[in-house]
XYZ file of C-alpha atoms in Angstrom:
561
model
C 2.447 -37.745 41.984
C 4.079 -40.473 40.546
C 4.232 -40.524 37.496
C 6.321 -44.009 35.745
C 7.817 -46.929 37.340
C 11.156 -48.569 36.218
C 12.232 -51.615 37.322
C 14.366 -54.491 36.259
C 13.823 -58.381 38.024
C 17.906 -59.079 36.496
C 21.293 -59.094 40.024
C 21.876 -55.459 41.260
C 25.238 -56.774 40.497
C 25.132 -57.212 36.881
C 27.226 -53.950 34.456
C 23.661 -51.694 33.528
C 24.319 -51.767 30.164
C 23.431 -55.458 30.284
C 20.243 -55.185 32.930
C 16.595 -54.737 31.509
C 17.113 -56.169 28.298
C 14.778 -59.426 27.932
C 11.853 -59.884 29.039
C 11.922 -61.787 32.548
C 9.338 -59.141 33.921
C 6.512 -60.745 32.338
C 7.688 -64.207 33.811
C 7.203 -62.628 37.120
C 3.556 -61.029 36.349
C 3.990 -58.154 38.759
C 1.440 -55.730 39.222
C 2.712 -52.727 38.317
C 2.932 -51.198 34.905
C 6.573 -51.439 33.828
C 7.498 -48.546 31.578
C 11.490 -49.056 31.196
C 14.368 -50.355 33.216
C 17.483 -49.029 34.296
C 19.046 -48.058 30.860
C 15.084 -46.643 29.815
C 14.950 -43.677 33.085
C 18.818 -42.130 32.488
C 17.840 -42.221 28.574
C 14.456 -40.598 29.252
C 16.086 -38.145 32.203
C 18.312 -36.854 29.724
C 15.775 -35.681 27.761
C 13.873 -31.933 27.818
C 10.725 -34.008 28.021
C 11.022 -36.134 30.817
C 7.641 -36.558 32.825
C 9.744 -36.141 35.851
C 11.066 -34.367 37.563
C 12.979 -36.942 40.400
C 13.497 -40.307 41.401
C 12.785 -42.701 44.400
C 14.148 -45.756 45.040
C 13.295 -48.271 47.876
C 16.885 -47.802 49.649
C 19.879 -46.987 47.437
C 20.967 -50.330 47.187
C 18.108 -51.489 45.048
C 19.220 -49.998 42.689
C 23.066 -51.126 42.155
C 25.027 -53.563 44.717
C 28.389 -52.430 43.350
C 28.715 -48.977 44.599
C 30.126 -47.939 41.912
C 27.185 -48.910 39.368
C 25.092 -46.884 42.443
C 27.415 -43.830 41.897
C 27.581 -43.784 38.216
C 23.661 -43.966 37.859
C 22.760 -40.516 40.570
C 26.094 -38.833 38.378
C 23.637 -39.280 35.814
C 21.383 -38.721 37.405
C 22.321 -35.898 38.692
C 24.170 -34.048 35.234
C 20.495 -34.171 34.285
C 18.970 -31.943 37.336
C 17.114 -34.727 38.422
C 17.341 -35.614 42.380
C 17.302 -39.415 42.854
C 15.730 -40.010 46.662
C 15.453 -43.031 48.573
C 12.340 -43.679 51.222
C 14.849 -44.842 53.820
C 17.032 -41.409 54.119
C 15.612 -37.622 54.345
C 13.992 -36.278 51.285
C 14.970 -33.061 50.622
C 16.063 -30.212 49.606
C 17.299 -28.289 52.379
C 20.111 -29.663 54.686
C 23.279 -30.586 54.692
C 23.857 -32.558 51.931
C 27.224 -33.237 53.248
C 25.319 -34.837 55.840
C 23.432 -36.476 52.847
C 25.955 -37.823 50.639
C 27.963 -39.145 54.607
C 24.292 -41.273 55.321
C 24.241 -43.000 51.716
C 27.610 -44.034 51.000
C 26.827 -45.982 54.258
C 24.347 -47.215 52.852
C 26.083 -48.365 49.668
C 29.186 -49.672 51.250
C 27.162 -51.212 53.903
C 24.582 -52.695 50.801
C 28.123 -53.929 48.888
C 29.695 -55.475 52.007
C 26.143 -57.791 52.494
C 26.360 -59.296 49.012
C 30.506 -60.038 49.268
C 29.994 -61.961 52.391
C 26.911 -63.652 51.688
C 28.921 -65.356 48.225
C 32.421 -65.552 50.360
C 29.505 -67.066 53.207
C 28.215 -69.462 49.860
C 31.239 -70.175 48.641
C 32.588 -71.565 51.673
C 30.227 -74.152 52.383
C 29.818 -75.118 48.859
C 33.870 -75.488 48.578
C 33.629 -78.118 52.080
C 30.645 -80.375 50.351
C 32.643 -80.747 47.841
C 35.581 -81.579 50.280
C 33.468 -84.027 52.438
C 32.749 -85.918 48.545
C 29.653 -84.749 47.474
C 28.104 -84.090 44.551
C 26.841 -80.859 43.648
C 24.951 -81.203 39.758
C 24.348 -83.407 37.462
C 26.049 -86.813 37.882
C 28.869 -87.241 34.402
C 28.358 -89.687 32.066
C 29.573 -92.604 33.535
C 28.197 -91.859 37.401
C 24.907 -91.905 38.708
C 23.753 -90.029 41.954
C 23.306 -92.123 44.960
C 20.782 -90.460 47.574
C 21.385 -89.971 50.991
C 20.221 -88.187 54.163
C 21.788 -84.862 55.361
C 24.512 -85.291 57.524
C 22.591 -82.341 60.192
C 20.337 -84.167 61.822
C 17.722 -80.953 61.804
C 18.202 -80.574 58.151
C 17.523 -85.008 57.734
C 14.570 -84.546 59.499
C 13.191 -81.864 56.756
C 13.702 -84.733 54.559
C 16.748 -82.789 53.091
C 19.425 -84.974 51.431
C 22.284 -84.913 49.521
C 24.044 -86.960 46.501
C 27.939 -89.165 45.919
C 28.114 -90.700 42.631
C 28.307 -94.421 42.104
C 28.914 -96.007 39.011
C 26.599 -96.636 35.932
C 27.016 -100.124 34.569
C 27.450 -99.706 31.063
C 28.290 -96.025 31.416
C 30.910 -96.037 33.305
C 32.097 -99.306 31.261
C 32.574 -97.345 28.153
C 34.044 -94.642 30.451
C 37.300 -96.738 31.317
C 37.150 -98.578 27.969
C 37.661 -94.526 26.160
C 40.552 -93.825 28.497
C 42.185 -96.713 27.474
C 41.791 -96.650 24.104
C 43.597 -93.075 23.943
C 46.068 -94.363 26.430
C 47.226 -97.876 25.478
C 46.729 -96.525 21.650
C 46.542 -92.903 22.122
C 43.780 -92.906 19.311
C 42.753 -89.111 18.432
C 39.456 -87.913 20.195
C 37.107 -88.175 16.227
C 38.577 -91.584 16.242
C 37.492 -93.071 19.582
C 34.134 -91.578 18.829
C 33.619 -93.375 15.604
C 35.155 -96.771 17.590
C 32.047 -96.205 19.975
C 29.743 -95.157 17.414
C 29.818 -98.196 15.589
C 28.182 -100.283 19.009
C 25.521 -97.791 20.615
C 24.486 -100.628 22.228
C 27.110 -101.189 24.459
C 28.475 -97.658 24.072
C 25.567 -95.462 25.034
C 26.202 -91.877 24.082
C 25.436 -89.366 26.717
C 21.831 -87.744 26.780
C 21.805 -84.010 27.837
C 19.719 -82.410 30.831
C 15.669 -81.469 28.890
C 16.715 -84.049 26.250
C 16.697 -82.012 23.961
C 19.795 -81.282 22.125
C 20.757 -85.282 22.389
C 22.531 -86.536 19.066
C 21.870 -90.211 20.157
C 25.369 -90.555 18.960
C 28.713 -89.568 20.403
C 30.735 -86.890 19.219
C 34.194 -85.299 18.807
C 33.349 -82.802 22.333
C 31.632 -85.478 24.267
C 34.900 -87.835 24.588
C 37.723 -84.571 24.953
C 34.327 -83.793 27.968
C 35.014 -86.685 29.450
C 37.754 -87.145 28.997
C 39.432 -83.857 31.164
C 36.764 -83.996 33.432
C 39.012 -85.403 36.675
C 35.915 -86.702 38.125
C 36.559 -89.887 36.754
C 39.816 -90.142 38.988
C 37.556 -91.092 41.846
C 37.587 -86.980 43.468
C 35.441 -84.255 44.292
C 36.227 -81.234 41.325
C 34.329 -77.845 41.560
C 35.443 -74.393 40.132
C 35.913 -75.917 36.905
C 34.553 -73.521 35.308
C 33.511 -70.333 35.954
C 30.327 -70.231 34.059
C 28.277 -67.348 34.568
C 31.416 -64.552 35.232
C 33.038 -65.566 31.773
C 30.212 -67.718 30.487
C 31.649 -70.984 31.081
C 35.377 -70.597 29.849
C 37.351 -73.592 31.862
C 39.393 -71.861 35.343
C 43.238 -72.265 35.949
C 43.094 -75.786 37.962
C 44.830 -73.639 40.307
C 41.342 -72.257 41.255
C 39.187 -76.284 41.322
C 38.269 -77.658 44.895
C 39.636 -81.343 44.915
C 38.500 -83.409 47.998
C 41.379 -84.605 49.700
C 41.862 -88.787 49.233
C 39.181 -90.276 45.830
C 35.734 -89.937 47.431
C 34.040 -92.302 44.940
C 34.468 -95.090 42.712
C 36.538 -94.400 40.504
C 37.123 -95.199 36.723
C 40.082 -93.355 35.138
C 43.493 -94.207 37.286
C 45.109 -91.392 38.315
C 47.683 -91.848 37.331
C 47.051 -92.203 34.064
C 44.492 -89.395 33.571
C 47.590 -87.118 34.406
C 49.868 -88.751 31.911
C 46.614 -88.068 28.930
C 47.545 -84.243 30.492
C 50.805 -84.669 30.175
C 50.705 -85.493 26.310
C 47.635 -83.259 25.319
C 49.924 -80.969 26.611
C 52.919 -81.990 24.746
C 51.060 -82.329 21.436
C 48.997 -78.845 21.937
C 48.603 -76.964 17.759
C 50.216 -80.232 16.249
C 48.358 -81.437 13.720
C 47.602 -85.377 13.240
C 48.653 -86.142 9.494
C 51.024 -85.008 8.034
C 50.021 -82.683 5.545
C 51.089 -79.332 4.841
C 49.422 -76.318 6.684
C 47.864 -73.454 6.288
C 50.606 -70.594 5.973
C 51.350 -69.527 2.696
C 55.392 -69.790 3.199
C 54.949 -73.613 4.310
C 56.871 -75.891 1.276
C 57.568 -79.000 3.057
C 56.856 -81.235 6.092
C 58.984 -83.735 8.304
C 58.129 -87.198 9.292
C 58.643 -87.167 12.351
C 56.997 -84.513 13.451
C 55.425 -85.263 16.690
C 57.861 -87.702 17.237
C 60.178 -86.240 18.450
C 61.118 -85.690 22.565
C 64.050 -83.253 24.542
C 65.420 -84.696 26.729
C 63.630 -81.490 29.277
C 60.201 -82.984 27.569
C 59.505 -80.250 23.975
C 58.596 -81.380 21.376
C 61.479 -80.665 18.811
C 60.379 -78.611 16.064
C 62.341 -79.349 12.289
C 64.466 -76.291 10.131
C 66.903 -76.927 7.090
C 69.996 -76.356 7.491
C 72.635 -76.701 4.311
C 70.620 -78.571 3.219
C 70.050 -81.535 5.656
C 67.298 -81.129 7.910
C 67.496 -81.320 11.488
C 65.343 -81.579 14.865
C 66.190 -78.556 16.605
C 65.012 -77.251 20.898
C 65.530 -73.749 21.562
C 63.002 -72.869 24.113
C 64.766 -69.260 24.657
C 62.256 -68.309 20.838
C 58.744 -69.274 22.817
C 60.102 -68.072 26.331
C 60.803 -64.637 25.760
C 62.006 -62.791 29.070
C 60.755 -65.215 31.459
C 64.853 -68.099 31.309
C 63.516 -69.286 35.023
C 62.066 -71.958 31.885
C 64.639 -73.501 30.419
C 67.265 -72.697 32.768
C 70.166 -75.117 32.592
C 68.865 -76.000 29.494
C 71.402 -74.972 26.353
C 71.360 -72.565 23.921
C 70.002 -75.026 21.643
C 70.014 -78.960 20.817
C 69.145 -80.184 17.269
C 69.102 -84.109 16.137
C 70.200 -84.836 12.456
C 67.214 -86.566 11.312
C 69.731 -89.261 8.764
C 70.577 -90.460 11.840
C 67.311 -90.317 13.735
C 66.125 -92.608 10.655
C 68.648 -94.817 10.598
C 68.583 -95.729 14.308
C 64.400 -96.243 13.959
C 65.161 -98.553 10.889
C 67.862 -100.785 13.275
C 65.495 -101.042 16.154
C 62.917 -101.565 14.192
C 65.161 -104.611 12.113
C 66.728 -106.317 15.152
C 63.355 -105.681 17.622
C 60.047 -105.775 15.758
C 60.498 -107.899 11.783
C 63.390 -109.672 12.788
C 64.555 -113.307 13.841
C 65.008 -112.842 17.478
C 63.312 -109.975 17.999
C 60.527 -112.135 20.837
C 64.097 -113.419 23.270
C 65.193 -109.380 22.674
C 62.120 -108.585 23.983
C 62.273 -111.171 27.153
C 65.717 -110.780 27.897
C 64.564 -106.777 28.256
C 62.109 -107.768 30.329
C 64.247 -109.960 32.542
C 65.910 -107.008 32.940
C 63.442 -104.438 34.363
C 63.706 -103.196 38.028
C 62.239 -106.673 40.413
C 63.012 -103.275 43.481
C 59.634 -101.314 41.966
C 56.851 -102.703 44.395
C 59.936 -102.411 46.827
C 60.314 -99.010 46.251
C 56.714 -98.290 46.395
C 55.842 -99.694 50.096
C 58.838 -98.151 50.688
C 57.611 -94.755 50.081
C 54.017 -95.969 51.345
C 55.408 -95.901 54.592
C 57.218 -92.556 54.320
C 54.126 -91.136 53.754
C 52.454 -92.355 56.321
C 54.632 -91.949 58.785
C 55.234 -87.500 57.308
C 51.105 -87.726 57.917
C 51.148 -88.627 61.617
C 53.667 -86.979 62.329
C 52.037 -83.680 60.391
C 48.845 -84.932 62.885
C 50.999 -85.359 65.418
C 52.508 -81.679 64.744
C 49.094 -80.020 64.353
C 47.222 -80.938 67.703
C 50.411 -79.741 69.592
C 49.638 -75.771 67.536
C 45.688 -76.221 68.554
C 47.209 -76.843 72.025
C 49.262 -73.594 71.604
C 46.952 -71.280 70.517
C 43.770 -72.340 72.681
C 45.832 -70.390 75.401
C 46.516 -67.531 73.727
C 45.040 -64.007 72.464
C 44.109 -63.842 69.090
C 45.577 -61.391 68.411
C 48.821 -62.539 69.868
C 51.281 -62.496 67.183
C 52.988 -65.662 69.281
C 49.041 -66.933 68.398
C 49.085 -65.317 64.627
C 52.223 -67.314 63.753
C 50.964 -69.976 65.450
C 48.089 -70.529 63.333
C 50.355 -69.326 60.532
C 52.175 -72.389 60.956
C 49.547 -74.775 61.104
C 48.184 -73.553 58.207
C 52.043 -74.490 56.652
C 51.167 -77.748 58.444
C 48.076 -78.272 56.817
C 49.328 -77.843 53.294
C 52.134 -80.241 53.537
C 49.355 -82.933 54.508
C 47.281 -81.906 51.858
C 50.247 -82.927 49.429
C 51.370 -85.990 51.350
C 47.475 -87.275 50.786
C 47.892 -86.878 47.207
C 51.445 -88.838 46.837
C 49.591 -91.841 48.822
C 46.262 -91.866 47.340
C 48.387 -91.659 43.337
C 50.915 -94.708 44.795
C 47.677 -96.653 45.407
C 45.997 -96.935 42.051
C 46.648 -99.772 39.905
C 49.983 -99.668 37.640
C 50.719 -99.980 34.397
C 50.048 -103.554 33.157
C 53.377 -105.144 32.901
C 53.674 -107.299 30.291
C 53.497 -111.503 29.760
C 54.490 -113.916 27.944
C 50.875 -114.113 25.956
C 51.531 -110.014 25.022
C 55.609 -110.853 24.051
C 53.369 -114.015 21.782
C 51.687 -111.040 20.007
C 54.998 -110.802 18.270
C 54.648 -113.334 15.985
C 51.594 -112.250 14.151
C 54.344 -109.753 12.170
C 56.540 -110.932 9.516
C 59.578 -111.404 9.423
C 61.552 -108.388 7.759
C 65.470 -107.160 7.054
C 64.878 -103.400 5.530
C 66.350 -100.165 5.613
C 63.814 -97.294 6.349
C 65.931 -94.049 5.992
C 65.204 -93.933 2.268
C 61.709 -94.665 2.209
C 58.911 -92.333 1.360
C 57.692 -89.547 4.070
C 53.530 -90.328 2.788
C 54.444 -94.119 3.963
C 56.867 -93.925 6.277
C 54.594 -91.393 8.287
C 51.370 -94.114 8.221
C 53.995 -96.559 8.970
C 55.695 -94.435 12.665
C 51.729 -93.512 13.149
C 50.809 -97.062 13.156
C 53.324 -97.583 16.052
C 52.797 -94.758 17.779
C 56.291 -93.760 18.189
C 58.118 -91.328 20.231
C 61.869 -90.900 20.143
C 63.530 -89.041 23.457
C 66.104 -87.849 23.946
C 68.481 -88.797 27.157
C 69.023 -85.982 28.848
C 71.558 -83.526 27.330
C 73.615 -86.874 25.932
C 73.550 -88.506 22.534
C 71.901 -90.479 22.646
C 67.891 -91.673 22.542
C 65.029 -94.321 23.196
C 63.062 -95.119 20.604
C 59.348 -96.198 21.756
C 57.191 -98.331 19.868
C 53.145 -99.686 20.584
C 51.274 -103.114 19.078
C 48.150 -102.538 19.633
C 46.794 -106.217 19.180
C 44.136 -105.022 16.572
C 46.612 -103.435 14.682
C 49.700 -105.950 13.954
C 47.553 -107.160 10.924
C 47.681 -102.939 9.041
C 50.710 -103.038 10.753
C 52.900 -105.371 8.937
C 50.615 -104.548 5.363
C 52.094 -100.910 5.928
C 55.603 -102.464 6.554
C 55.497 -104.330 3.418
C 54.151 -100.742 1.489
C 56.557 -98.887 2.519
C 59.951 -101.145 1.346
C 57.138 -101.977 -1.663
C 58.265 -98.208 -1.710
C 61.825 -98.534 -1.786
C 64.223 -98.954 -4.408
C 65.155 -102.401 -3.935
C 67.680 -105.242 -5.134
C 65.596 -108.307 -3.752
C 62.225 -108.753 -5.059
C 58.989 -108.537 -2.672
C 56.493 -111.083 -3.043
C 53.493 -109.458 -4.425
C 51.851 -110.810 -1.945
C 51.887 -111.229 1.962
C 50.249 -113.894 4.605
C 50.415 -112.567 7.361
C 53.045 -113.867 10.017
C 55.551 -115.462 6.880
C 58.672 -114.933 6.298
C 59.125 -111.706 3.380
C 62.599 -110.568 2.714
C 63.158 -106.727 1.953
C 65.780 -104.420 1.372
C 68.424 -104.896 3.395
C 70.187 -103.038 6.021
C 73.013 -101.237 5.173
C 76.581 -100.986 6.547
C 75.743 -97.230 7.492
C 72.550 -97.571 9.840
C 74.070 -98.884 12.490
C 74.523 -95.389 14.768
C 76.434 -93.760 18.249
C 72.137 -94.130 19.353
C 71.187 -97.120 21.481
C 66.945 -97.696 20.940
């Protein structure tokens, strides 16, 4: 006699302690009274006053889709002296127990195999779907779904369709503008959100599915998510997040599935997306302000924190040595046990802060606030390598030849493999060689796609003319107060890079057009805050010459800028 019914509606691949915890079974209107789930069944089986003597299931894989969980249930019931039977197996307490165990284990193995095989086939279909350029799920902000007939004629006849991505007007322009602000002006995610919220008509905010969580405004996390999405480069990308197994955690990029080439209109250039990611990794863990961090042992800040980079690409850290401030790169400290990550790197690299500030001051006095700044910049631009375009064209031709040769070799391998036996070692070797060539082919295709991206903007006469908005200042920043100096460096987006293992540094400053008044104003505030031998006008007019602290004769250093 059946005295109780225990069942769950969750997947049999879930852990036992996660099944039957909700009320989802009520949504299915199942016409069988439920006395509990698998956890309730095991709890009652261990109770001396249980209502049943035997547990019967339809088939053993209905208990669990994974052999481990199935064996766990079977073991717990066995300890409680409760037999577990399946309707598709012999129900008897006599006969060969070994035979019954063998049959059950075979059934459990088949059940787990069928699940894994189905998942693998489904996964393969999704990867093929993505590589062919079709979208999965809701289109990201800035794109809309373009419905096309299913490429399979039989499915197309049934009305089935697929979708690709196409740009979505103002939203697409918003994504491009966000990337420009982030790349050219190095604005933070919060600053970009503030600029977007200042004109929601021009920059419409994203709307989540359902609309119940809509803020109708931009947030820092929204900007971050968009700028980290590789789909905006024109490639179709899948498996960025482990939504089921790890609750949406971002997967390692090596697990992402990419289309071989761009399949929809890019809103962010691929080279720009890669550069933004590289910058994010370099600045990871660095604060955007110059306030001391929260560590109780913190005693001071460093004016060039986050702006100075070693020739190896690592960010250099500030240290105090014998009363002087230095910036150091000591890769062994953060890579213990991994010598391959700093092979060939000096044990430690030190740069003295005072010498760096004097070099930066000399560069700013000549190139940003000096009377000959336009001539210096024009000469630098004229000296740029004019062979870059020709080199890119030569590289395109070389990659096209490589792709042609790889395709020819793959075709030759396929012809040889067709005449061989599948298990023959020679045929297997051909298959391995074909796969290696396919990997090389994808790498060449990706490199060729990168060459077709839009090249960075080269300054012209109009850009050079922007320097006229700045006053003429003669200044020495080496002894300026740290808070004023740090603010000036942040506005001009200062970056100082050591040239390989030499004693030379490359100093880079950016002058965004809309920030030129702020740059000039902050420069005047900075030099006004220093002890001066000359009177600085209390009022400053944009573009007017202003005298300030003179550059000392000792400001020139061995650094080249």
